[in-house]
C-alpha cells in the first residue's frame, strides 16, 4: 500500500503497461522531459526514453492520426490530448476515422489505442479549458469511453484500456488530479464495462461519473444524517455500459438520480434515464432526476463556476426535495 | 522450385509491359464502373481515376508487397494497382456480400490489408497523419516498410496536410506524400483558391523537403521518382513529397459531365492520355503489337468476368449490421 495522487497513478498505470509490452508507446505535447502540463506523466521519459515517450508539435490531428496509423500496424499507442476541449480540433480523426474504420473495413483493421485527456472543470479555466466532453465521445459508435474517479481505478482502468483492442477515450477529471488514496502495490488490472457500487442504501440510487463520484459520496453521507440512505454507483465506463449493475441498483431502491458534469442536453444521464424507464419503469417509485451542469458555457469566475457544476450541496438539496415531495 | 526462391526478376521490357497492363486494367475497370453506375448497379457515389492511371500503376510498381498504400475516395485505381482482384472491388461498389468489405465501406473506403491497401479515406487530408502513424510504426519496429499516401491538389489547403508534413519531417518518417494534381477540386479550379502555383511542391520547402514535380501521365517518370523517394524513406532518410501533374478525363464523381471545364483544356489533356502514349513507347521499343492486343483482350475478359461475378453476389445479410463495431466482432455497447 502506498499513498498516491490521481496524477501519480496515471504515470504508474502507463509505466506498468509500458514495462510489460514493448509495443506500448506514448505521445503528446510536453509529455516527455516536462512530464505533462498536469504532471501526469512524470518519470516516463526517464524510464522509457525518447523513442517510446515522444514529444510532439502542437498538432492534435497529427498526434491522433499518428496514433491511429501506428495502432493499425502493430503498436498500442497512448496519445495525450492536453485538454479535452481540444478534441474539437481533431474530432475528425476521432469520430470519422478511428471510430469507424474497423466497421467500414469489415473488421480488417483494429485500433488498439488509448487517448487520454484532462477533462472537466473546477480549475477556473473558463469555457474552452473546462468542458466535460464525455457525452461527445459517448455518442460516437466505435469508441469506448472510460472515466476513472480515483487513483486505484486510474491504474486498473488504464491497464484494461491499453490491453483492450478497441480505441478508448480515457478522460481524467482535472479536478481530481491532486486527490489522494492508498493504492495497493503490484500490478493492478481492472475490467472495462463494470460499474462499481461504492455505498449501499435503501432509499435512492445515485449514479455518478468521474469528479462527480466523490461529491455523490459526500452528499450520500449528509443525506444519511438526514435519514435518506443512498446507494452510490460509480459508472466508470460509459461504453461499454454496465446496465446490469445500474438496473439492479435502481430497482432495489426504486429511485434514480444521476450526477453529471457534462452540460444537460444529451448528457450521459439522459441515455441512462431512457434505458431505466424502458426496462425498470415498474420498479420506480418516483421520477428520475438528473443533476447536471446547466446548458451553458462554463464561466471562469470561481463564484460562477461553483454554481454551474453540481456541488455536494445541490446534490443533497435536489435529492432531499425529490424524496420528500 | 522451392518456395524460398525469390520470384524471377522481370526483364526491363517485361516490367514495362506489366506497367502498361496495369494502366489498361485500371482504365477498363473504371470505364466499366462508370457504365455500372449509369445502369444503377453502382449506387451512392464513385470517383474515377480515368486519365490518372499512370500514377497508380507507376507508384505501385515501385512498392514492395509489404509497403502500405493510403488512398483517397478516388481510390479504385490505387487499390487495384496493388494487386487486389477486380471482382471484390466491383462487388463493393455494388454493395454485395462478395465485396472487398462485404459492402460495409463502399466505393470511397476500399481497403485490403493483405495487399497493403490500408484504407481509402473520404475526409480530405485525414489520411496524411494516419500514414505518418503507419510510418512511425515501421520506424519504431525497425522494419523497412514505407507508407505512400495519395491525395489531390485540393487537399493541400486543409490543416491536416500541414500538420502531417511537419510531423513526418521532424520524426524523419518513411512516408511519401504523393499529390495527384488534376487541376480541379470538385467544381472549382484549385489555382483559384490556392496561394501558390504548385499546390504541393511549392509548400515542400516549408517543411525542409525538396520540391519534386513529375509528369503524372508518364508511368516511367512516375515510377522513377517514386522509386527514389521510396529508397530514401527505406534508408531512413525521411519523407518526400511528390507532385504529379495530371488530369481527370471525366467529372468529379458519379455522372458529373465536368462541363465547368473549358473544352480546349480537356482536348489538350486528352492528347496527353497516358495510355496511348505508353503504348506507342512500347511499340517504339520493339514490343510486338500482337502481344499488346492479346494483353488488352485479356484485360477486357477479366473485366467482363469480374463484372459477372460481382453481379452474382448476394446482398449482404442482416448479420453484418452489428458485426465488427468492436474488435471482438460484436456490436454490443452494454450488458
Ligand atoms: C474535409 C472535407 N471537405 C470537403 C469534402 C468534399 N470534397 C470531396 S472531394 C473534394 C475535392 C477534392 O479535390 P482534390 O483534393 O483535388 O482531389 P480530387 O477529387 O481532384 O482527386 C471535396 C471538396 C471532403 N470530403 N472533406
Ligand atoms: Mg484535384
XYZ file of C-alpha atoms and ligand atoms in Angstrom:
687
model
C 0.000 0.000 0.000
C 1.245 3.453 -0.835
C -0.485 6.775 -0.834
C -0.739 8.033 -4.377
C -2.277 11.062 -6.030
C -4.548 10.644 -9.026
C -1.866 12.239 -11.228
C 0.852 9.904 -9.923
C -1.452 6.994 -10.624
C -1.575 7.950 -14.300
C 2.193 7.637 -14.661
C 2.183 4.410 -12.682
C -0.579 2.930 -14.814
C 1.152 3.819 -18.060
C 4.541 2.621 -16.777
C 3.024 -0.690 -15.703
C 1.849 -1.306 -19.261
C 4.989 0.014 -20.972
C 7.153 -2.331 -18.905
C 5.004 -5.270 -19.854
C 4.648 -4.594 -23.561
C 7.248 -3.038 -25.902
C 4.542 -2.125 -28.378
C 3.060 0.419 -25.966
C 4.292 3.898 -26.893
C 3.240 7.286 -25.634
C 2.995 10.626 -27.436
C 1.686 14.110 -26.799
C 2.572 17.746 -26.219
C 5.063 18.437 -23.406
C 4.792 14.856 -22.188
C 8.492 13.970 -22.326
C 11.084 15.536 -20.075
C 8.481 18.068 -18.920
C 6.235 15.271 -17.608
C 2.989 16.732 -18.950
C 1.325 20.047 -18.189
C -0.624 18.382 -15.382
C 2.451 16.384 -14.329
C 0.578 13.193 -15.087
C 3.484 11.530 -16.864
C 6.449 12.404 -14.673
C 9.216 9.794 -14.863
C 8.074 8.047 -18.047
C 10.575 9.808 -20.277
C 13.429 8.964 -17.899
C 12.435 5.314 -17.697
C 11.444 4.596 -21.288
C 13.444 7.123 -23.284
C 12.650 9.422 -26.189
C 11.681 6.675 -28.643
C 8.796 5.444 -26.510
C 7.777 8.713 -24.875
C 7.612 11.271 -27.651
C 7.064 14.984 -27.563
C 5.002 16.214 -30.476
C 4.361 19.565 -32.108
C 1.076 21.330 -31.302
C -0.708 19.290 -33.929
C -3.674 17.434 -32.469
C -4.694 15.926 -35.806
C -1.168 14.666 -36.335
C -1.000 13.250 -32.809
C -4.211 11.268 -33.150
C -3.630 10.411 -36.809
C -0.229 9.034 -35.882
C -1.727 7.070 -33.005
C -4.321 5.615 -35.358
C -1.817 4.698 -38.071
C 0.509 3.150 -35.520
C -2.272 1.169 -33.883
C -3.369 -0.375 -37.180
C 0.166 -1.538 -37.905
C 1.231 -3.280 -34.725
C 1.703 -0.712 -31.963
C -0.505 0.091 -28.976
C -0.145 3.849 -28.650
C -1.328 6.031 -25.813
C -1.870 9.597 -27.034
C -2.448 12.622 -24.868
C -4.762 15.475 -25.761
C -3.800 18.066 -23.176
C -7.276 19.487 -22.516
C -10.357 17.551 -23.597
C -11.727 20.750 -25.129
C -9.040 20.348 -27.804
C -10.811 17.284 -29.147
C -12.746 19.844 -31.154
C -9.702 20.476 -33.379
C -9.082 16.788 -34.113
C -12.557 15.346 -33.849
C -12.447 14.191 -37.459
C -9.691 11.729 -36.641
C -11.586 10.513 -33.579
C -15.154 10.420 -34.837
C -14.740 9.734 -38.552
C -11.529 7.758 -38.771
C -10.661 5.905 -35.551
C -14.231 5.102 -34.591
C -15.459 3.907 -37.981
C -12.593 2.290 -39.813
C -12.920 -1.132 -38.247
C -16.590 -1.383 -39.206
C -16.106 0.104 -42.664
C -13.323 -2.340 -43.480
C -15.437 -5.292 -42.365
C -13.076 -5.962 -39.482
C -9.838 -5.898 -41.476
C -8.319 -3.292 -39.178
C -8.162 -2.962 -35.401
C -7.234 0.133 -33.439
C -5.825 -0.776 -30.030
C -5.145 2.744 -28.812
C -5.878 4.941 -25.840
C -6.456 8.681 -25.971
C -6.144 10.204 -22.532
C -7.153 13.754 -21.791
C -7.689 16.221 -18.972
C -11.442 16.663 -18.702
C -13.865 18.912 -16.878
C -13.956 21.990 -14.711
C -13.288 23.195 -11.240
C -9.993 24.916 -12.073
C -11.447 28.300 -13.090
C -10.042 27.939 -16.620
C -13.130 29.244 -18.424
C -15.251 27.846 -21.211
C -12.503 26.473 -23.501
C -10.413 24.624 -20.918
C -13.053 23.210 -18.579
C -15.562 21.233 -20.573
C -16.704 17.759 -19.680
C -16.832 16.068 -23.062
C -17.754 12.512 -22.112
C -21.054 12.979 -23.920
C -19.244 13.962 -27.138
C -17.391 10.678 -27.082
C -20.286 8.539 -25.900
C -22.449 9.387 -28.883
C -19.980 8.079 -31.478
C -20.377 4.386 -32.337
C -16.980 2.690 -32.224
C -15.438 4.491 -29.242
C -15.089 3.157 -25.731
C -15.297 5.825 -23.047
C -13.650 5.373 -19.664
C -13.734 7.864 -16.785
C -11.990 6.874 -13.539
C -12.827 8.567 -10.259
C -9.865 7.577 -8.054
C -6.186 6.651 -8.193
C -6.581 2.871 -7.953
C -9.142 2.867 -10.742
C -6.858 5.057 -12.853
C -4.206 2.334 -12.823
C -6.540 -0.602 -13.298
C -8.680 1.016 -15.969
C -5.620 2.353 -17.789
C -4.259 -1.200 -17.924
C -7.597 -2.510 -19.155
C -7.771 0.262 -21.763
C -4.254 -0.381 -23.068
C -4.914 -4.120 -23.288
C -8.275 -3.638 -24.976
C -8.200 -3.989 -28.765
C -10.595 -1.098 -29.347
C -9.984 2.649 -29.226
C -10.576 4.023 -25.730
C -11.164 7.657 -24.811
C -9.780 7.883 -21.274
C -10.978 11.029 -19.536
C -9.209 12.214 -16.418
C -11.073 14.707 -14.273
C -8.682 17.610 -13.807
C -10.421 18.417 -10.537
C -9.233 15.057 -9.180
C -5.545 15.239 -10.167
C -4.497 16.208 -6.625
C -6.791 13.746 -4.830
C -5.020 11.002 -2.853
C -5.714 7.489 -1.746
C -3.988 4.322 -0.582
C -3.255 2.226 -3.635
C -2.315 -1.477 -3.451
C 1.220 -2.413 -4.509
C 1.908 -4.533 -7.553
C 0.120 -4.910 -10.836
C -3.462 -3.639 -10.996
C -5.677 -4.641 -13.901
C -9.369 -3.791 -13.971
C -12.220 -4.536 -16.404
C -13.947 -2.147 -18.785
C -17.715 -2.012 -18.549
C -18.008 -2.720 -14.869
C -19.731 -0.138 -12.718
C -18.912 -0.167 -9.018
C -21.270 0.102 -6.074
C -19.446 2.349 -3.616
C -22.139 2.678 -0.979
C -25.317 0.749 -0.307
C -28.579 2.370 0.737
C -32.261 1.538 0.662
C -33.945 4.766 -0.414
C -32.353 6.068 -3.604
C -29.675 5.172 -6.151
C -27.256 7.911 -7.137
C -25.249 7.223 -10.288
C -22.185 9.410 -10.828
C -19.087 9.633 -13.004
C -15.552 10.999 -12.650
C -15.253 14.081 -10.475
C -18.920 13.781 -9.505
C -18.287 10.497 -7.682
C -16.616 11.918 -4.569
C -19.307 14.609 -4.493
C -22.049 12.000 -4.694
C -20.412 10.074 -1.851
C -20.178 13.207 0.301
C -23.807 14.025 -0.463
C -24.869 10.480 0.460
C -23.139 10.903 3.803
C -25.053 14.122 4.503
C -28.334 12.619 3.323
C -27.791 9.677 5.614
C -27.596 12.080 8.536
C -30.974 13.384 7.395
C -32.384 9.856 7.236
C -32.147 9.232 3.482
C -29.998 6.197 2.657
C -28.447 6.257 -0.811
C -26.720 3.681 -2.946
C -23.884 5.307 -4.890
C -22.787 3.763 -8.185
C -19.619 4.837 -9.989
C -20.310 4.259 -13.695
C -16.571 4.198 -14.578
C -17.146 3.405 -18.217
C -19.877 4.858 -20.425
C -19.051 2.499 -23.280
C -19.262 -0.368 -22.583
C -22.013 0.461 -20.126
C -22.754 -1.810 -17.190
C -26.534 -1.584 -17.233
C -26.845 -4.835 -15.308
C -25.416 -3.239 -12.188
C -27.236 0.046 -12.682
C -30.654 -1.548 -13.313
C -30.217 -3.848 -10.330
C -29.341 -0.971 -8.004
C -32.126 1.270 -9.323
C -34.696 -1.496 -8.981
C -33.555 -2.169 -5.422
C -34.189 1.397 -4.222
C -36.900 2.485 -6.656
C -35.302 5.860 -7.329
C -32.597 7.089 -9.742
C -30.599 10.298 -9.511
C -27.753 10.960 -11.964
C -24.942 13.362 -11.165
C -23.302 14.593 -14.366
C -20.656 17.179 -15.047
C -21.461 17.374 -18.748
C -23.919 20.081 -19.813
C -27.514 18.964 -19.614
C -28.502 18.328 -23.233
C -27.576 14.844 -24.408
C -25.619 14.173 -21.229
C -24.968 10.515 -20.422
C -27.666 10.535 -17.747
C -30.282 11.155 -20.418
C -29.428 7.836 -22.057
C -29.343 6.100 -18.692
C -32.740 7.509 -17.765
C -34.203 6.364 -21.024
C -32.947 2.803 -20.561
C -34.151 2.702 -16.965
C -37.603 3.944 -17.909
C -37.842 1.366 -20.694
C -36.561 -1.562 -18.662
C -37.265 -0.836 -14.997
C -40.222 1.525 -15.129
C -42.405 -0.563 -12.857
C -39.673 -0.698 -10.205
C -39.567 3.098 -9.960
C -41.263 4.790 -7.007
C -40.732 8.323 -8.254
C -39.352 10.401 -11.102
C -35.809 10.022 -12.393
C -33.940 13.225 -11.615
C -30.814 14.438 -13.399
C -28.392 16.733 -11.584
C -26.124 18.268 -14.241
C -24.164 21.300 -15.237
C -26.746 23.593 -16.883
C -26.713 24.068 -20.644
C -24.298 26.998 -20.603
C -20.651 27.587 -21.497
C -18.682 27.342 -18.237
C -17.828 30.704 -16.689
C -14.314 31.343 -15.323
C -15.021 33.116 -12.023
C -14.930 30.722 -9.082
C -18.233 32.018 -7.727
C -19.975 31.290 -11.034
C -18.240 28.026 -11.867
C -19.188 26.668 -8.451
C -22.818 27.456 -9.199
C -22.659 25.709 -12.561
C -21.025 22.371 -11.749
C -23.092 20.130 -9.458
C -21.989 20.700 -5.861
C -22.440 18.477 -2.834
C -24.995 20.969 -1.580
C -27.003 20.920 -4.832
C -26.940 17.124 -4.895
C -28.164 16.975 -1.274
C -30.956 19.506 -1.691
C -32.124 18.098 -5.028
C -32.317 14.567 -3.701
C -33.860 15.581 -0.364
C -36.511 17.721 -2.055
C -37.432 14.992 -4.507
C -37.505 12.267 -1.839
C -39.662 14.342 0.492
C -42.173 15.522 -2.093
C 11.116 -24.742 -57.453
C 11.012 -24.269 -53.698
C 9.010 -21.541 -52.085
C 12.088 -19.925 -50.617
C 13.311 -18.972 -54.085
C 12.714 -15.362 -54.987
C 10.427 -14.622 -57.900
C 12.495 -14.158 -61.040
C 13.375 -10.525 -61.752
C 11.353 -9.105 -64.605
C 13.374 -8.033 -67.591
C 13.429 -4.334 -68.463
C 10.778 -4.781 -71.150
C 8.637 -7.226 -69.198
C 8.495 -4.682 -66.405
C 7.280 -2.014 -68.795
C 4.698 -4.296 -70.352
C 3.453 -5.103 -66.855
C 3.063 -1.386 -66.106
C 1.172 -0.999 -69.374
C -1.113 -3.863 -68.476
C -1.762 -2.316 -65.104
C -2.754 1.003 -66.697
C -5.041 -0.690 -69.194
C -6.668 -2.704 -66.426
C -7.283 0.423 -64.337
C -8.760 2.245 -67.334
C -11.074 -0.569 -68.363
C -12.150 -1.180 -64.792
C -13.082 2.476 -64.344
C -14.918 2.606 -67.665
C -16.953 -0.401 -66.616
C -17.568 1.133 -63.186
C -18.967 4.209 -64.932
C -21.299 2.070 -67.057
C -22.413 0.181 -63.975
C -23.186 3.474 -62.280
C -25.362 4.568 -65.193
C -27.089 1.186 -65.090
C -27.744 1.732 -61.363
C -25.692 -1.268 -60.300
C -23.291 1.074 -58.518
C -25.296 3.074 -56.000
C -24.211 6.031 -53.938
C -21.148 7.602 -55.429
C -17.887 6.787 -57.147
C -14.827 8.784 -58.144
C -12.926 7.550 -61.167
C -9.237 7.832 -61.981
C -9.630 7.832 -65.775
C -6.692 9.860 -67.086
C -4.646 9.386 -63.904
C -3.766 5.700 -64.276
C -0.038 6.246 -64.846
C 0.300 7.415 -61.244
C -1.342 4.417 -59.599
C 0.467 1.982 -61.904
C 3.862 3.701 -61.678
C 3.921 4.073 -57.907
C 2.574 0.587 -57.197
C 5.314 -0.860 -59.414
C 7.884 0.854 -57.204
C 6.446 -0.575 -53.979
C 7.110 -3.845 -52.195
C 4.174 -6.071 -51.193
C 4.820 -5.204 -47.539
C 4.584 -1.441 -48.156
C 1.420 0.469 -47.396
C -0.914 2.495 -49.589
C -3.168 5.188 -48.149
C -5.627 6.420 -50.758
C -8.470 8.901 -51.015
C -12.080 8.257 -52.016
C -10.638 8.338 -55.563
C -9.047 5.034 -54.729
C -10.218 2.291 -57.102
C -7.045 2.560 -59.153
C -4.681 2.538 -56.169
C -6.439 -0.476 -54.731
C -6.318 -2.486 -57.950
C -2.751 -1.442 -58.717
C -1.606 -3.171 -55.522
C -2.953 -6.456 -56.821
C -6.455 -6.566 -55.388
C -8.634 -8.590 -57.803
C -11.387 -6.791 -59.717
C -14.322 -8.906 -58.566
C -14.385 -7.837 -54.888
C -13.864 -4.215 -55.913
C -16.773 -4.230 -58.376
C -18.843 -6.079 -55.788
C -18.023 -3.500 -53.120
C -19.124 -0.719 -55.470
C -22.388 -2.606 -55.955
C -22.953 -3.217 -52.245
C -22.710 -7.001 -52.463
C -21.640 -9.520 -49.851
C -18.714 -10.604 -52.046
C -17.419 -7.039 -51.889
C -13.967 -6.231 -50.583
C -15.505 -5.137 -47.277
C -18.735 -7.104 -47.722
C -20.467 -3.887 -48.714
C -19.837 -2.124 -45.418
C -17.467 0.505 -46.754
C -18.438 1.278 -50.317
C -16.551 2.894 -53.161
C -14.859 5.570 -51.052
C -13.313 3.259 -48.441
C -11.664 0.423 -50.360
C -9.286 -1.438 -48.057
C -7.345 -4.659 -48.450
C -4.881 -5.122 -45.659
C -3.461 -8.300 -47.171
C -2.412 -6.249 -50.221
C -1.068 -3.359 -48.161
C -4.019 -1.149 -49.035
C -4.537 0.373 -45.608
C -7.650 2.250 -46.477
C -9.236 4.854 -48.696
C -10.212 7.972 -46.836
C -13.067 10.289 -47.680
C -12.401 13.224 -45.388
C -9.966 15.499 -47.174
C -6.495 15.386 -45.619
C -7.310 12.982 -42.776
C -5.142 10.137 -44.021
C -1.922 12.129 -44.194
C -1.420 11.989 -40.411
C -2.623 8.393 -40.392
C 0.021 7.427 -42.947
C 2.546 9.131 -40.658
C 1.451 6.787 -37.890
C 1.999 3.693 -40.004
C 5.418 5.020 -40.998
C 6.192 5.685 -37.341
C 5.246 2.105 -36.525
C 7.640 0.794 -39.205
C 10.392 3.055 -37.902
C 9.807 2.041 -34.278
C 9.626 -1.672 -35.013
C 12.676 -1.484 -37.255
C 11.031 -2.905 -40.365
C 11.861 -1.245 -43.672
C 8.265 -0.734 -44.720
C 7.244 2.585 -46.202
C 3.858 4.289 -46.419
C 2.711 6.011 -49.598
C -0.106 8.493 -49.168
C -2.010 9.818 -52.210
C -4.083 12.971 -52.152
C -5.444 15.595 -54.532
C -4.403 19.161 -55.288
C -7.372 20.466 -53.333
C -6.169 18.711 -50.200
C -3.164 20.953 -49.648
C -5.177 23.714 -48.043
C -6.550 21.779 -45.115
C -4.834 21.805 -41.734
C -4.140 18.082 -41.535
C -1.881 18.363 -44.602
C 0.378 20.859 -42.865
C 0.359 19.059 -39.522
C 1.322 15.805 -41.221
C 4.117 17.294 -43.322
C 5.788 18.898 -40.326
C 5.281 15.795 -38.201
C 6.802 13.485 -40.822
C 9.731 15.822 -41.350
C 10.688 16.206 -37.673
C 10.405 12.463 -36.992
C 12.066 11.578 -40.337
C 9.289 9.144 -41.092
C 9.388 6.699 -44.014
C 6.370 8.188 -45.765
C 5.868 9.503 -49.299
C 3.213 12.162 -49.777
C 2.001 11.928 -53.336
C -0.138 14.734 -54.739
C -2.148 13.907 -57.845
C -2.617 17.387 -59.215
C -5.505 17.107 -61.664
C -6.045 20.898 -61.514
C -9.561 20.651 -60.134
C -11.169 20.090 -56.785
C -14.830 19.199 -57.234
C -16.096 22.020 -59.417
C -13.546 24.720 -58.657
C -10.094 25.138 -60.126
C -7.543 24.708 -57.358
C -5.447 27.649 -58.598
C -8.384 29.960 -57.843
C -8.180 29.169 -54.165
C -4.502 28.397 -53.637
C -1.762 30.894 -52.862
C 0.990 29.132 -54.810
C 1.251 27.801 -58.366
C 2.281 24.255 -57.497
C -0.040 23.417 -54.634
C 2.067 20.670 -53.063
C 5.572 21.202 -54.417
C 5.689 24.886 -53.522
C 4.900 24.000 -49.913
C 7.664 21.411 -49.615
C 10.335 23.910 -48.607
C 8.221 24.986 -45.640
C 8.881 21.539 -44.206
C 12.506 21.258 -45.248
C 11.653 18.969 -48.146
C 12.836 19.023 -51.726
C 10.338 20.280 -54.299
C 9.609 17.419 -56.704
C 7.343 17.750 -59.728
C 6.737 14.943 -62.196
C 4.705 14.322 -65.323
C 1.881 12.272 -63.853
C 0.860 10.986 -67.272
C 4.149 9.191 -67.811
C 4.262 5.953 -65.866
C 8.014 5.604 -66.329
C 8.693 9.055 -64.904
C 6.338 8.364 -62.012
C 7.983 5.009 -61.370
C 11.386 6.654 -61.295
C 10.637 9.454 -58.814
C 8.609 7.098 -56.653
C 11.459 4.576 -56.584
C 13.908 7.251 -55.488
C 11.631 8.576 -52.760
C 10.838 5.083 -51.519
C 14.518 4.167 -51.436
C 15.261 7.291 -49.423
C 12.478 6.508 -46.976
C 13.643 2.913 -46.639
C 17.164 4.063 -45.946
C 15.947 6.186 -43.038
C 16.367 9.473 -44.879
C 12.854 10.639 -44.152
C 9.767 11.717 -46.042
C 9.332 13.080 -49.559
C 6.554 14.959 -51.251
C 5.900 14.474 -54.947
C 3.515 16.496 -57.067
C 2.378 14.815 -60.268
C 0.685 16.878 -62.972
C -2.274 15.053 -64.433
C -5.927 15.422 -65.374
C -9.130 13.529 -64.839
C -10.882 12.920 -68.131
C -14.311 12.719 -66.575
C -16.198 14.609 -63.931
C -15.521 14.664 -60.209
C -17.886 11.897 -59.248
C -20.949 9.880 -60.232
C -22.238 11.036 -63.603
C -20.782 14.562 -63.387
C -20.078 15.523 -67.029
C -17.444 18.057 -65.898
C -18.954 20.836 -68.052
C -17.364 23.526 -65.895
C -14.054 22.815 -67.600
C -13.119 24.561 -70.861
C -13.308 22.272 -73.927
C -9.811 23.114 -75.093
C -8.353 22.207 -71.699
C -9.876 18.740 -71.881
C -8.826 18.358 -75.526
C -5.254 19.279 -74.669
C -5.099 16.719 -71.884
C -6.734 14.014 -73.986
C -3.731 14.352 -76.284
C -1.590 13.574 -73.245
C -3.610 10.483 -72.339
C -1.094 8.271 -70.529
C -2.231 5.008 -72.062
C -1.833 5.584 -75.825
C 1.414 7.435 -75.078
C 2.769 4.471 -73.180
C 1.549 2.062 -75.840
C 3.442 3.888 -78.611
C 6.513 3.978 -76.428
C 6.393 0.199 -76.055
C 5.947 -0.273 -79.813
C 8.910 2.031 -80.447
C 10.963 -0.045 -78.049
C 10.194 -3.079 -80.155
C 7.351 -4.732 -78.302
C 5.213 -6.731 -80.703
C 1.802 -5.124 -81.214
C 0.182 -8.563 -81.255
C 1.380 -9.060 -77.700
C -0.348 -5.850 -76.683
C -3.549 -6.806 -78.487
C -3.609 -10.100 -76.645
C -2.952 -8.299 -73.373
C -5.766 -5.836 -73.994
C -8.221 -8.581 -74.906
C -7.156 -10.424 -71.807
C -7.929 -7.372 -69.641
C -11.332 -6.992 -71.299
C -12.125 -10.593 -70.486
C -11.014 -10.046 -66.900
C -13.307 -7.046 -66.582
C -16.249 -8.991 -68.046
C -15.706 -11.959 -65.787
C -15.322 -9.766 -62.720
C -18.463 -7.805 -63.599
C -20.464 -11.007 -63.843
C -19.025 -12.432 -60.649
C -19.762 -9.221 -58.791
C -23.327 -9.066 -60.115
C -23.871 -12.643 -58.987
C -23.071 -11.705 -55.392
C -25.905 -11.659 -52.882
C -26.874 -8.599 -50.885
C -25.101 -8.549 -47.521
C -27.098 -10.275 -44.808
C -28.572 -8.730 -41.710
C -25.961 -10.470 -39.540
C -23.386 -7.986 -40.862
C -25.206 -4.972 -39.472
C -23.895 -5.318 -35.944
C -20.706 -7.176 -36.814
C -17.240 -5.731 -36.199
C -18.113 -2.496 -34.493
C -15.667 -3.805 -31.897
C -12.525 -5.894 -32.065
C -14.291 -8.914 -30.551
C -16.543 -8.903 -33.605
C -19.613 -7.709 -31.747
C -21.683 -4.553 -31.886
C -22.643 -4.556 -28.248
C -22.176 -1.442 -26.113
C -23.912 -2.553 -22.910
C -24.677 -5.617 -20.872
C -12.923 17.894 -45.102
C -13.651 17.747 -46.375
N -14.132 18.846 -47.011
C -14.795 18.725 -48.175
C -15.009 17.489 -48.740
C -15.829 17.350 -50.006
N -14.942 17.027 -51.147
C -14.798 15.765 -51.555
S -13.697 15.635 -52.810
C -13.420 17.282 -52.821
C -12.442 17.849 -53.807
C -11.069 17.405 -53.527
O -10.207 17.778 -54.552
P -8.758 17.195 -54.683
O -8.091 17.177 -53.365
O -8.087 17.969 -55.753
O -8.954 15.674 -55.107
P -9.558 15.075 -56.433
O -11.016 14.835 -56.175
O -9.307 16.019 -57.541
O -8.853 13.777 -56.619
C -14.184 17.923 -51.849
C -14.203 19.364 -51.627
C -14.500 16.377 -48.032
N -14.682 15.130 -48.494
N -13.801 16.521 -46.892
Mg -7.932 17.560 -57.772
